[in-house]
C-alpha cells in the first residue's frame, strides 16, 4: 500500500510504500516513492492505528443517559451500570459488542483490551462453555478488531463485604476457582480463535473486589506470561477503605504481594501518593488513562506526566465509551495536565500517539501498529483539510483532529472502514440503536 504522508514518532514522511505479508505484518518500507499499479492508495495523513487499552463494551449503552441534576457521583452512576449488566445474555452481548467494536474500528481503533467481568447468569450459575466470553470473541471477529479478553477476578463487594445481588454474576467461588476457570477459558479460546485475533489476558477488578488473601493465591498461581490489568485508585473512597482495612494504599498492597511489574497495567490511577507514583514508575508498570470517562464520572485528573517521569508507561483507553474517539482521548490527556498544572506541552504530540498506539498494544501483549518492518500494518488515515484540521502541522494533528476526520482504517494490511462506515458490517449507528433497544427491553423484564 502507498501512503501520501505517514507520521510516526513525530516524523513526517511522504510517498511511503509498504509491502505486507500474509499475517498482516509490514515486510518492507520505501519512502519518497510513487504508487504502483495495484497498490492500495491512502490519500491524506496516515498514522499508526489506535490500540484501546481499556474497554467495558456494555457500558456503551449508558452514553448520554446517566446525567443527573441532583447530587451525582461515580457511585450513583454505578447503579445504572449494574442495571445494564443484569440484563445481558450471551446472544444480546454478542449483538451489542459487535456494534460497539464496529464503532471502535470506524473511529480508528484496531485492537482492544476488553475488561470483562459479566461471566455468569444473574443468579451466579455458570453458562455452559464460557458462553459470554466466546460471544465477545465472535463479536470482535465480526467487527475485525483484535481482542485481548481480560477475564476478571471479582470476589467481593468491598473490603470485608460479600458480593451484592447485582454483582453475583461477576464472581467465582474463590481465587483458586477463578484460576481454574481462567485456564479453561484459555483452552476454549485457543480452540476457536486465531490468537492474533482473539487472545486471553487476566484482570483483577480492584483491590476492593479481590481480598488480600486472594491476592496472595493469584500472585503465586497466575501464569507470569499473561497481561494483568486492574482498576487502581479511581476514587478517594477506595483508597480510604484500603488504608482502613490493610494500612496500605492500593499500590502499596500490590507491591507487598509482588504484583507490580512490567506486565501490569493499572487503570485510572487518579488519586495517588508520591510513594504510589514511585512504586508504579519503578516497576515499569503501564498506567491506562481514560480521560473522557474520568471526566464523565468526575473521577479527577490523574498525575500522568509525573507517572511518565517516574518510569511508568502511559496508555489510553475509552473505558465506558462516553466518546469513542482516539483523537479526543489524546487531546484530553494533554488538556488535563494543562488544567492541573497551568503549563502547556506536558506531552508532545509524538508522546500522545505513543500512548494511543504502542503502549496500548504492549499492554495487550500485542505487536505494535505502524510503518516499520515487523509492525502490524494497522493504520488510520486522516483528512488534513477538514474544518478541524485545515492548516494544521501534520505532526500536531493530535491537537486538532477528531474521529470525524478519519477517512480510512486498515487492519492487517486490509482496508476495513471508510468515512465512518465498516466495509463488511456497515454503519454502526443502526446496529447500536437496535442492540441498546433490546438491552433496555431486557432490563425492564429483568426488573
XYZ file of C-alpha atoms in Angstrom:
447
model
C 0.000 0.000 0.000
C 1.036 3.585 -0.586
C 0.638 6.428 1.928
C 0.613 10.011 0.717
C 2.033 11.137 4.069
C 2.936 8.995 7.073
C 3.541 10.237 10.622
C 5.314 8.130 13.227
C 7.344 9.185 16.265
C 6.803 12.828 15.326
C 8.396 12.443 11.900
C 6.503 13.119 8.666
C 7.442 11.206 5.512
C 5.941 11.417 2.027
C 5.307 8.686 -0.506
C 5.634 5.771 1.939
C 5.091 2.409 0.288
C 4.608 -0.728 2.398
C 4.554 -4.378 1.480
C 2.624 -6.570 3.896
C 2.927 -10.302 4.500
C 0.061 -12.782 4.831
C -0.081 -12.232 8.608
C -0.716 -8.505 8.162
C 2.805 -7.552 9.254
C 4.847 -4.902 7.460
C 7.609 -6.626 5.484
C 9.350 -3.779 3.623
C 9.196 0.008 3.653
C 10.114 2.548 0.967
C 9.872 6.329 1.203
C 9.753 9.049 -1.431
C 8.012 6.735 -3.898
C 5.030 6.947 -6.212
C 2.175 4.451 -6.080
C 2.340 1.453 -8.387
C -0.445 -0.364 -10.211
C -2.430 -2.478 -7.774
C -1.383 -0.533 -4.674
C -3.967 0.428 -2.086
C -3.596 4.222 -2.154
C -4.154 6.006 1.160
C -4.611 9.718 0.477
C -4.161 12.109 3.385
C -2.064 11.781 6.532
C -1.617 8.213 7.806
C -0.898 7.289 11.436
C -0.456 4.017 13.307
C -3.924 2.874 14.371
C -5.216 3.276 17.903
C -4.881 0.475 20.471
C -7.673 0.681 23.047
C -6.123 -0.314 26.374
C -9.338 -0.386 28.438
C -12.917 -1.137 27.440
C -16.175 -2.257 29.025
C -18.227 -2.893 25.889
C -21.647 -2.948 27.533
C -21.096 0.452 29.177
C -21.662 1.966 25.715
C -25.383 1.541 26.398
C -25.121 4.205 29.123
C -23.804 7.008 26.917
C -25.870 10.172 27.256
C -28.308 8.572 29.708
C -26.874 8.902 33.217
C -26.654 12.645 33.810
C -28.466 13.803 36.916
C -29.462 17.290 38.010
C -29.041 16.282 41.642
C -26.043 15.089 43.636
C -24.364 12.511 41.438
C -21.095 10.588 41.533
C -19.286 7.508 40.306
C -21.157 5.524 42.938
C -24.625 6.595 41.739
C -23.606 6.056 38.098
C -22.641 2.515 39.099
C -26.274 1.642 39.805
C -27.195 2.321 36.162
C -24.252 0.158 35.121
C -25.468 -2.732 37.292
C -28.922 -2.476 35.715
C -27.440 -2.854 32.229
C -25.129 -5.682 33.316
C -28.018 -7.575 34.846
C -29.872 -7.742 31.516
C -27.071 -9.205 29.403
C -27.293 -12.659 27.829
C -24.664 -14.219 25.557
C -26.792 -13.534 22.476
C -27.538 -9.939 23.431
C -23.949 -9.284 24.457
C -22.659 -10.548 21.129
C -25.015 -8.203 19.273
C -24.175 -5.197 21.441
C -20.418 -5.852 21.448
C -20.405 -6.298 17.662
C -21.926 -2.838 17.333
C -19.527 -1.294 19.865
C -16.453 -2.891 18.311
C -17.636 -1.762 14.879
C -17.902 1.804 16.186
C -14.355 1.456 17.535
C -12.966 0.332 14.187
C -14.605 3.148 12.255
C -13.062 5.611 14.735
C -9.542 4.222 14.218
C -9.117 1.519 16.867
C -7.803 -1.818 15.608
C -7.231 -3.625 18.925
C -8.961 -3.565 22.285
C -8.377 -4.833 25.821
C -11.855 -5.814 26.998
C -12.034 -5.779 30.818
C -14.712 -8.452 31.138
C -16.481 -9.472 34.329
C -20.066 -10.413 33.314
C -19.255 -14.124 33.399
C -22.316 -15.982 34.656
C -26.102 -15.927 34.751
C -27.672 -13.283 37.019
C -28.022 -15.832 39.823
C -24.307 -16.709 39.583
C -24.689 -20.119 37.935
C -22.261 -20.625 35.055
C -23.216 -20.568 31.423
C -22.043 -23.693 29.608
C -18.840 -23.459 27.620
C -17.796 -19.903 28.505
C -20.744 -18.559 26.525
C -20.338 -14.889 27.455
C -16.627 -14.839 26.734
C -16.894 -16.616 23.377
C -19.693 -14.232 22.402
C -17.250 -11.353 22.825
C -14.682 -13.206 20.715
C -17.175 -13.673 17.889
C -18.202 -10.014 18.118
C -14.586 -8.940 17.713
C -14.092 -11.232 14.748
C -17.181 -9.840 13.028
C -16.005 -6.265 13.586
C -12.432 -7.068 12.549
C -10.812 -5.794 15.741
C -8.054 -7.630 17.620
C -9.391 -8.590 21.054
C -7.484 -9.215 24.250
C -10.168 -10.615 26.543
C -9.190 -9.726 30.102
C -11.014 -12.278 32.213
C -11.635 -10.535 35.509
C -11.464 -11.852 39.051
C -14.272 -10.266 41.105
C -14.777 -11.889 44.505
C -16.045 -9.270 46.967
C -18.382 -6.289 47.126
C -15.831 -4.282 49.103
C -13.328 -4.776 51.907
C -14.848 -7.403 54.170
C -18.123 -7.405 52.213
C -19.721 -10.222 50.190
C -20.794 -9.711 46.605
C -24.023 -7.752 46.311
C -27.040 -9.096 44.467
C -26.117 -7.184 41.307
C -22.526 -8.467 41.487
C -23.185 -12.196 41.906
C -22.873 -12.912 38.188
C -19.388 -11.357 38.200
C -17.982 -13.667 40.873
C -16.300 -17.031 41.349
C -16.096 -19.302 44.386
C -12.622 -18.021 45.244
C -9.212 -17.283 43.793
C -8.481 -20.937 43.025
C -11.837 -21.312 41.246
C -11.117 -18.205 39.166
C -7.677 -19.531 38.208
C -9.243 -22.836 37.114
C -11.908 -21.065 35.083
C -9.271 -18.827 33.505
C -7.243 -21.870 32.430
C -10.354 -23.485 30.952
C -11.239 -20.265 29.127
C -7.767 -20.005 27.613
C -8.121 -23.512 26.212
C -11.571 -22.757 24.802
C -10.423 -19.530 23.134
C -7.321 -21.167 21.686
C -9.523 -23.897 20.206
C -11.890 -21.457 18.493
C -9.857 -18.375 17.511
C -6.595 -17.368 15.873
C -4.501 -15.932 18.750
C -3.504 -12.946 16.606
C -7.222 -12.071 16.525
C -8.533 -13.138 19.952
C -6.403 -13.874 22.998
C -6.928 -14.049 26.768
C -5.342 -11.941 29.490
C -6.119 -11.585 33.180
C -7.589 -8.820 35.292
C -8.325 -8.197 38.953
C -11.272 -5.870 39.188
C -9.776 -3.803 42.032
C -8.258 -4.284 45.461
C -11.707 -3.729 46.966
C -13.110 -6.645 44.897
C -10.229 -9.106 45.441
C -9.465 -9.757 49.125
C -5.871 -9.745 50.312
C -5.745 -13.496 50.893
C -6.885 -13.978 47.284
C -4.149 -11.628 46.054
C -1.601 -13.979 47.615
C -3.072 -17.013 45.828
C -3.253 -15.200 42.492
C 0.273 -13.849 42.741
C 1.528 -17.417 43.251
C -0.692 -19.144 40.686
C -1.141 -16.790 37.728
C 0.798 -17.508 34.531
C 3.554 -14.842 34.510
C 3.282 -14.511 30.718
C -0.299 -13.210 30.832
C -1.015 -9.471 30.707
C -2.540 -8.407 34.024
C -4.835 -5.366 34.404
C -6.501 -3.794 37.438
C -8.567 -0.696 38.321
C -6.444 1.297 40.780
C -7.206 4.303 42.978
C -10.007 5.596 40.771
C -11.850 7.086 43.748
C -10.654 8.539 47.090
C -13.159 6.284 48.864
C -11.327 3.222 47.518
C -8.031 4.478 48.929
C -9.583 5.303 52.295
C -11.184 1.861 52.568
C -7.936 0.136 51.587
C -5.960 2.095 54.185
C -8.546 1.288 56.853
C -8.534 -2.437 56.018
C -4.837 -3.026 55.343
C -2.869 0.018 56.440
C -1.633 0.362 52.855
C -2.620 2.241 49.731
C -3.782 0.061 46.808
C -0.420 0.442 45.046
C 1.450 -0.488 48.235
C -0.805 -3.516 48.681
C 0.033 -4.740 45.155
C 3.734 -4.193 45.824
C 3.516 -6.162 49.067
C 2.220 -9.189 47.158
C 4.657 -8.973 44.254
C 2.057 -7.913 41.697
C 3.803 -4.764 40.482
C 5.897 -5.218 37.356
C 6.155 -4.532 33.622
C 3.280 -6.875 32.722
C 0.864 -4.967 34.982
C -1.471 -2.286 33.635
C -3.303 -0.211 36.230
C -6.346 1.686 35.043
C -7.110 5.295 36.073
C -4.573 5.697 38.924
C -6.210 9.046 39.575
C -5.595 9.506 43.293
C -2.006 8.553 44.102
C 0.536 9.496 46.722
C 4.107 10.361 45.810
C 5.076 6.916 47.129
C 2.498 5.287 44.845
C 3.881 7.151 41.828
C 7.377 5.979 42.661
C 6.256 2.384 43.077
C 4.412 2.265 39.742
C 7.181 4.058 37.885
C 9.915 1.993 39.449
C 8.113 -1.207 38.492
C 7.810 -0.117 34.857
C 4.047 -0.644 35.005
C 1.645 0.731 32.425
C -0.908 3.275 33.584
C -4.027 3.339 31.412
C -5.643 6.746 31.473
C -9.235 7.081 30.205
C -9.662 10.871 30.139
C -13.153 11.088 28.658
C -14.535 8.593 31.181
C -12.646 10.116 34.094
C -14.197 13.473 33.193
C -17.685 11.996 32.730
C -17.564 10.217 36.100
C -15.983 13.174 37.913
C -13.069 10.954 38.930
C -10.487 13.730 38.768
C -7.281 14.319 36.825
C -4.574 11.709 37.329
C -0.846 12.555 37.560
C 0.023 11.281 34.073
C 3.143 13.360 33.481
C 4.528 12.607 36.953
C 3.953 8.896 36.361
C 5.703 9.040 32.997
C 8.631 10.909 34.542
C 8.863 8.213 37.236
C 9.168 5.461 34.614
C 5.589 4.298 34.040
C 4.307 3.815 30.521
C 1.137 5.792 29.745
C -1.569 4.161 27.613
C -5.075 5.289 26.692
C -8.460 3.589 26.893
C -12.057 4.513 26.223
C -13.469 2.635 29.272
C -17.228 3.321 29.319
C -17.166 4.924 25.833
C -18.579 8.289 26.835
C -16.998 9.014 23.479
C -15.279 6.628 21.090
C -12.696 8.944 19.631
C -8.970 8.262 19.968
C -8.119 11.831 18.977
C -10.205 13.279 21.783
C -8.604 10.891 24.287
C -5.134 12.078 23.261
C -6.123 15.701 23.491
C -7.874 15.238 26.825
C -4.729 13.659 28.304
C -2.707 16.771 27.451
C -5.510 19.168 28.387
C -5.943 17.524 31.781
C -2.270 18.115 32.505
C -2.575 21.731 31.398
C -5.607 22.302 33.626
C -3.928 20.657 36.615
C -0.588 22.454 36.270
C -1.126 25.657 34.292
C 1.654 24.552 31.912
C 1.274 23.708 28.194
C 3.159 20.995 26.352
C 3.243 18.395 29.090
C 3.114 15.658 26.427
C 4.447 16.099 22.917
C 2.151 15.037 20.062
C 4.540 12.138 19.432
C 4.201 11.026 23.062
C 0.409 11.203 22.787
C 0.483 8.929 19.736
C 2.808 6.518 21.537
C 0.325 6.325 24.413
C -2.520 5.762 21.961
C -0.871 3.143 19.761
C 2.304 1.494 21.041
C 1.591 1.486 24.780
C -1.942 0.197 24.329
C -0.746 -2.652 22.132
C 2.041 -3.530 24.593
C -0.492 -3.599 27.444
C -2.355 -6.268 25.491
C 0.799 -8.263 24.771
C 0.409 -7.473 21.073
C 2.693 -6.373 18.280
C 2.622 -2.581 17.888
C 0.968 -0.973 14.844
C 2.908 1.224 12.447
C 5.068 1.559 9.366
C 8.350 -0.088 10.376
C 9.193 -3.596 9.208
C 7.857 -6.017 11.802
C 4.975 -3.757 12.867
C 1.341 -4.693 12.393
C 0.014 -2.924 9.325
C -2.810 -1.322 11.319
C -3.292 2.267 10.184
C -5.753 5.155 10.309
C -5.937 7.848 7.637
C -6.799 11.433 8.436
C -8.182 14.186 6.230
C -5.780 17.138 6.606
C -8.156 19.651 5.014
C -11.350 19.322 7.089
C -12.787 22.299 9.004
C -10.964 20.973 12.082
C -7.614 20.085 10.528
C -7.089 22.608 7.719
C -3.768 24.386 8.149
C -2.526 22.167 10.986
C 1.005 20.805 11.069
C 0.611 17.075 10.196
C 2.754 16.160 13.199
C 0.421 18.116 15.523
C -2.924 16.767 14.335
C -3.420 15.119 17.739
C -4.281 18.619 18.960
C -6.783 19.365 16.190
C -8.466 16.280 14.723
C -11.403 14.142 15.791
C -12.676 10.755 14.659
C -14.851 12.642 12.150
C -11.651 13.249 10.209
C -10.727 9.548 9.940
C -11.286 8.657 6.291
C -9.986 5.069 6.285
C -8.885 2.333 8.681
C -6.564 -0.525 7.710
C -6.381 -3.711 9.792
C -3.602 -6.167 8.981
C -2.997 -4.557 5.609
C -6.678 -4.699 4.603
C -8.954 -1.716 4.164
C -11.678 -2.265 6.782
C -13.555 1.041 7.183
C -14.020 4.248 5.218
C -15.675 7.531 6.213
C -17.322 6.133 9.345
C -18.675 3.011 7.661
C -17.387 -0.521 8.208
C -16.901 -2.160 4.812
C -18.304 -5.516 5.959
C -20.696 -4.661 8.793
C -21.928 -1.239 7.665
C -22.920 1.836 9.657
C -22.525 1.203 13.396
C -25.280 3.675 14.322
C -28.290 1.471 13.470
C -26.531 -1.553 14.977
C -26.021 0.298 18.250
C -29.576 1.640 18.329
C -31.067 -1.831 17.804
C -28.851 -3.512 20.395
C -29.432 -0.837 23.050
C -33.186 -1.005 22.482
C -33.099 -4.766 23.073
C -30.968 -4.282 26.196
C -33.493 -1.763 27.545
C -36.333 -4.192 26.930
C -34.413 -6.979 28.654
C -33.597 -4.704 31.602
C -37.269 -3.844 32.018
C -38.131 -7.549 32.005
C -35.320 -8.322 34.433
C -36.525 -5.604 36.825
